[in-house]
Amino acid sequence: MENKSLNIFRALSSLLLTYLVTSVSVLLGFIGHFFYWFVFDLCGLDRQRTDRKLNVTSKSSSSPNEYYSLIIGSGFSGLGMAIKLKQLGTDNFTIIERHGHVGGTWYANKYPGCACDVPSNLYSFSFEPNPNWSYFFSRQPEIGEYLEHCAEKYDIGRHVQFHTTVTEMRWLDDRQLWEVTVRSNDKETKLYAKTVFAGYGPLSIAAFPNDIKGIDKFEGEMCHTAEWNKNIELKNKRVAVVGTGASAIQVVPEIHKAGVENLYVFQRTPAWVIPRADRKVSDFEKRLFARFPIIQKFIRALIYWIRESTALSFAYRLPTRFLYQIVVNSHLKRQIKDEVLRKKLTPTFDLGCKRVLITNDWYPTLQQPNVQLITNRIREVKPHSIVTHDGDEYPVDVIIWSTGFQVQNFPLPIYGVKGRSLAEQWSQTMQAYRGVTVPNFPNLFFLLGPNTGLGHNSVVVMIEAQIQYIAEALLYMNENKKQTLEVKQKVHDDFNRKLQSKLKNTVWQSGGCHSWYQDAKGNNTTIWPDFTWMYILLMKKFDSLNYVYE
């Protein structure tokens, strides 16, 4: 009894200290936010830049396949870039989208329970707040509707070529243009663009295990969460879900609610789980946000700085990480009473090393009588069953693969100056300068490129910072009559050497795990290892001296 009281006291003390540290961080963040607003907004420094426009010729009817800019993807990155081009005064661009709607990953991922783990007010464009979010954490359909709204409001839809896939990109040295080969309706076409923006997103192509034999021999139904088959019948079926990551913790509870006979959840590595402080947004709040947008902006800033404060633990490894660890561990103990199951669900790595999962119904679902968590690795798939390495066999009718995305495999053949292959250049590790530009590939800009993903905040913040930087680059080229822009090799190498050195001391590299943030060699090619506000300031101005031009 005394030991239990001590644990409760320890957890409560850690929680109070965590709130105190977070509150101080948020206060300091708001002070910085005020000075940022004062300098850039009130004093007009930003306004001076936003008044500048691109002097770009309009689309020529004599060259229907030639554009000033070509954008790959119509998710947050692609739409944001298209909106910026319009604000810069040009309509001479096209968007290539492989699906039939805008939305990117928020159109493609339609599995039951799909939702965002960043609050709605922060997971949206800062220039296009939505006062009508239904939940504090938005569901996939509503995020898709929001992006459709943005496309319609800013008249982006007419620029999109739907059901079209980019199959190859090649830089033409003699013409100083990108030749982009696209496929639609089994027909290939060549498009040409002065600048290309790769906004296809890292979470776009489903990944299947390559160490499990017999997958092609399974005679039941199966699909990947990223390629959900809405016609799969789950009621009274024996269902296996492979994987326990961010998609799995959302889809597993919904599959269980469908009335399955048995649900087998195959886990390789447990993840740290925290509660999702979610609720419906009242009609009163919606009216308040619509009438007084400043209130919604304040809430957005509050959420931003709360989440930004976790970088003290994740990126700087301050002692606050121990407080977070105690609080999250206490949540696990409260939720899972069975010691055997709790041990299976307890990670051996530090909080934040892998993506922290946010859910309220994952733990309760795993404790249902017809749900079994299996931690033995899968050896093979048979026509009607799954066999683990210890010889146990589980009869299944349906397999749901929740095994993530091909983050480390670049999906597109790109050839730069003198035919240089990007795949070859990235064969050792994926790198880009500030996550945006790469040597030997002129006028090619990545959105959410290498090392600009996040483990603690909203990637939309990063996307907007990159769009700002790219816009400044385009304006510089236009005003100085430069045809091509390419980052210097030494600048690129120095930046990435410092970035990887910084990463070594973060939880994402020193936290005791191997995650999808890392490539096969252990290089972290995904995460930005610092505060996002530092990246915003870094990308505020285009550093023209670090580039070469023609």
PDB file of C-alpha atoms in Angstrom, residues 299-413:
ATOM      1  CA  ILE A 299      -5.478  28.952 -29.641  1.00  0.00           C
ATOM      2  CA  ARG A 300      -3.324  27.944 -32.618  1.00  0.00           C
ATOM      3  CA  ALA A 301      -0.337  29.737 -31.095  1.00  0.00           C
ATOM      4  CA  LEU A 302      -0.992  28.153 -27.689  1.00  0.00           C
ATOM      5  CA  ILE A 303      -1.089  24.648 -29.184  1.00  0.00           C
ATOM      6  CA  TYR A 304       2.022  25.390 -31.210  1.00  0.00           C
ATOM      7  CA  TRP A 305       4.093  26.488 -28.216  1.00  0.00           C
ATOM      8  CA  ILE A 306       2.875  23.618 -26.024  1.00  0.00           C
ATOM      9  CA  ARG A 307       4.007  21.118 -28.633  1.00  0.00           C
ATOM     10  CA  GLU A 308       7.187  23.082 -29.328  1.00  0.00           C
ATOM     11  CA  SER A 309       8.143  22.776 -25.660  1.00  0.00           C
ATOM     12  CA  THR A 310       8.601  19.008 -26.085  1.00  0.00           C
ATOM     13  CA  ALA A 311      11.711  19.753 -28.172  1.00  0.00           C
ATOM     14  CA  LEU A 312      13.439  20.481 -24.851  1.00  0.00           C
ATOM     15  CA  SER A 313      13.077  16.779 -24.089  1.00  0.00           C
ATOM     16  CA  PHE A 314      13.353  15.261 -27.571  1.00  0.00           C
ATOM     17  CA  ALA A 315      15.974  17.478 -29.235  1.00  0.00           C
ATOM     18  CA  TYR A 316      17.917  18.891 -26.281  1.00  0.00           C
ATOM     19  CA  ARG A 317      17.495  15.912 -23.936  1.00  0.00           C
ATOM     20  CA  LEU A 318      16.943  18.099 -20.878  1.00  0.00           C
ATOM     21  CA  PRO A 319      15.900  16.387 -17.616  1.00  0.00           C
ATOM     22  CA  THR A 320      12.269  17.148 -18.480  1.00  0.00           C
ATOM     23  CA  ARG A 321      12.392  13.934 -20.492  1.00  0.00           C
ATOM     24  CA  PHE A 322      12.349  11.933 -17.272  1.00  0.00           C
ATOM     25  CA  LEU A 323       9.197  13.735 -16.146  1.00  0.00           C
ATOM     26  CA  TYR A 324       7.446  12.968 -19.440  1.00  0.00           C
ATOM     27  CA  GLN A 325       8.570   9.338 -19.183  1.00  0.00           C
ATOM     28  CA  ILE A 326       7.126   8.935 -15.678  1.00  0.00           C
ATOM     29  CA  VAL A 327       3.793  10.478 -16.685  1.00  0.00           C
ATOM     30  CA  VAL A 328       3.428   8.275 -19.779  1.00  0.00           C
ATOM     31  CA  ASN A 329       4.492   5.162 -17.878  1.00  0.00           C
ATOM     32  CA  SER A 330       1.853   5.906 -15.234  1.00  0.00           C
ATOM     33  CA  HIS A 331      -0.775   6.101 -17.976  1.00  0.00           C
ATOM     34  CA  LEU A 332       0.239   2.640 -19.204  1.00  0.00           C
ATOM     35  CA  LYS A 333       0.006   1.189 -15.677  1.00  0.00           C
ATOM     36  CA  ARG A 334      -3.423   2.715 -15.112  1.00  0.00           C
ATOM     37  CA  GLN A 335      -4.763   1.428 -18.410  1.00  0.00           C
ATOM     38  CA  ILE A 336      -3.272  -2.096 -18.433  1.00  0.00           C
ATOM     39  CA  LYS A 337      -3.771  -4.045 -15.210  1.00  0.00           C
ATOM     40  CA  ASP A 338      -2.565  -7.412 -16.528  1.00  0.00           C
ATOM     41  CA  GLU A 339       1.190  -7.523 -15.919  1.00  0.00           C
ATOM     42  CA  VAL A 340       1.936  -9.910 -18.797  1.00  0.00           C
ATOM     43  CA  LEU A 341       0.114  -7.727 -21.323  1.00  0.00           C
ATOM     44  CA  ARG A 342       1.646  -4.589 -19.833  1.00  0.00           C
ATOM     45  CA  LYS A 343       5.130  -6.012 -20.293  1.00  0.00           C
ATOM     46  CA  LYS A 344       4.369  -6.705 -23.963  1.00  0.00           C
ATOM     47  CA  LEU A 345       3.223  -3.099 -24.380  1.00  0.00           C
ATOM     48  CA  THR A 346       6.144  -1.459 -22.579  1.00  0.00           C
ATOM     49  CA  PRO A 347       8.809  -0.050 -24.938  1.00  0.00           C
ATOM     50  CA  THR A 348      12.475  -0.541 -24.110  1.00  0.00           C
ATOM     51  CA  PHE A 349      13.469   2.765 -25.719  1.00  0.00           C
ATOM     52  CA  ASP A 350      13.102   6.392 -24.612  1.00  0.00           C
ATOM     53  CA  LEU A 351       9.891   8.323 -25.084  1.00  0.00           C
ATOM     54  CA  GLY A 352      10.006  10.037 -28.501  1.00  0.00           C
ATOM     55  CA  CYS A 353      12.597   7.765 -30.125  1.00  0.00           C
ATOM     56  CA  LYS A 354       9.777   6.371 -32.234  1.00  0.00           C
ATOM     57  CA  ARG A 355       6.628   8.278 -33.038  1.00  0.00           C
ATOM     58  CA  VAL A 356       4.546   8.813 -29.886  1.00  0.00           C
ATOM     59  CA  LEU A 357       1.016   7.505 -30.491  1.00  0.00           C
ATOM     60  CA  ILE A 358      -2.070   9.424 -29.401  1.00  0.00           C
ATOM     61  CA  THR A 359      -5.201   7.381 -28.674  1.00  0.00           C
ATOM     62  CA  ASN A 360      -7.866   6.686 -26.074  1.00  0.00           C
ATOM     63  CA  ASP A 361      -9.158   3.324 -27.288  1.00  0.00           C
ATOM     64  CA  TRP A 362      -6.011   1.327 -28.179  1.00  0.00           C
ATOM     65  CA  TYR A 363      -5.388  -0.106 -24.720  1.00  0.00           C
ATOM     66  CA  PRO A 364      -9.075  -0.865 -23.992  1.00  0.00           C
ATOM     67  CA  THR A 365      -9.422  -2.691 -27.334  1.00  0.00           C
ATOM     68  CA  LEU A 366      -6.394  -4.899 -26.686  1.00  0.00           C
ATOM     69  CA  GLN A 367      -8.039  -6.076 -23.456  1.00  0.00           C
ATOM     70  CA  GLN A 368     -11.224  -7.330 -25.127  1.00  0.00           C
ATOM     71  CA  PRO A 369     -11.806 -11.124 -24.836  1.00  0.00           C
ATOM     72  CA  ASN A 370     -11.680 -11.757 -28.602  1.00  0.00           C
ATOM     73  CA  VAL A 371      -8.509  -9.690 -29.162  1.00  0.00           C
ATOM     74  CA  GLN A 372      -5.023 -11.181 -28.876  1.00  0.00           C
ATOM     75  CA  LEU A 373      -1.722  -9.304 -28.991  1.00  0.00           C
ATOM     76  CA  ILE A 374       0.987 -11.485 -30.565  1.00  0.00           C
ATOM     77  CA  THR A 375       4.631 -10.480 -30.165  1.00  0.00           C
ATOM     78  CA  ASN A 376       6.267 -13.450 -31.905  1.00  0.00           C
ATOM     79  CA  ARG A 377       7.440 -12.427 -35.363  1.00  0.00           C
ATOM     80  CA  ILE A 378       5.648 -13.746 -38.424  1.00  0.00           C
ATOM     81  CA  ARG A 379       7.555 -16.457 -40.307  1.00  0.00           C
ATOM     82  CA  GLU A 380       5.148 -17.074 -43.172  1.00  0.00           C
ATOM     83  CA  VAL A 381       1.643 -16.606 -44.498  1.00  0.00           C
ATOM     84  CA  LYS A 382      -0.274 -19.695 -45.577  1.00  0.00           C
ATOM     85  CA  PRO A 383      -3.460 -19.810 -47.679  1.00  0.00           C
ATOM     86  CA  HIS A 384      -5.670 -19.521 -44.567  1.00  0.00           C
ATOM     87  CA  SER A 385      -3.352 -18.751 -41.669  1.00  0.00           C
ATOM     88  CA  ILE A 386      -0.338 -16.910 -40.290  1.00  0.00           C
ATOM     89  CA  VAL A 387       2.576 -18.816 -38.746  1.00  0.00           C
ATOM     90  CA  THR A 388       5.018 -17.214 -36.294  1.00  0.00           C
ATOM     91  CA  HIS A 389       8.685 -18.083 -35.744  1.00  0.00           C
ATOM     92  CA  ASP A 390       7.882 -20.142 -32.658  1.00  0.00           C
ATOM     93  CA  GLY A 391       5.587 -22.398 -34.726  1.00  0.00           C
ATOM     94  CA  ASP A 392       2.201 -21.054 -33.556  1.00  0.00           C
ATOM     95  CA  GLU A 393      -0.404 -20.917 -36.308  1.00  0.00           C
ATOM     96  CA  TYR A 394      -3.349 -18.515 -36.352  1.00  0.00           C
ATOM     97  CA  PRO A 395      -6.279 -19.181 -38.714  1.00  0.00           C
ATOM     98  CA  VAL A 396      -7.361 -15.929 -40.396  1.00  0.00           C
ATOM     99  CA  ASP A 397      -9.851 -14.852 -43.046  1.00  0.00           C
ATOM    100  CA  VAL A 398      -8.607 -11.277 -43.485  1.00  0.00           C
ATOM    101  CA  ILE A 399      -5.168  -9.678 -43.199  1.00  0.00           C
ATOM    102  CA  ILE A 400      -4.774  -5.920 -42.750  1.00  0.00           C
ATOM    103  CA  TRP A 401      -1.220  -4.719 -43.320  1.00  0.00           C
ATOM    104  CA  SER A 402      -0.499  -1.647 -41.215  1.00  0.00           C
ATOM    105  CA  THR A 403       3.195  -1.651 -41.993  1.00  0.00           C
ATOM    106  CA  GLY A 404       3.870   1.962 -42.870  1.00  0.00           C
ATOM    107  CA  PHE A 405       5.246   3.662 -45.951  1.00  0.00           C
ATOM    108  CA  GLN A 406       8.298   3.561 -48.205  1.00  0.00           C
ATOM    109  CA  VAL A 407       9.857   6.626 -46.626  1.00  0.00           C
ATOM    110  CA  GLN A 408      13.445   5.667 -47.437  1.00  0.00           C
ATOM    111  CA  ASN A 409      12.863   4.514 -51.029  1.00  0.00           C
ATOM    112  CA  PHE A 410      12.707   7.449 -53.409  1.00  0.00           C
ATOM    113  CA  PRO A 411       9.917   6.599 -55.872  1.00  0.00           C
ATOM    114  CA  LEU A 412      10.793   8.667 -58.926  1.00  0.00           C
ATOM    115  CA  PRO A 413      13.664   8.448 -61.479  1.00  0.00           C
TER     116      PRO A 413
END
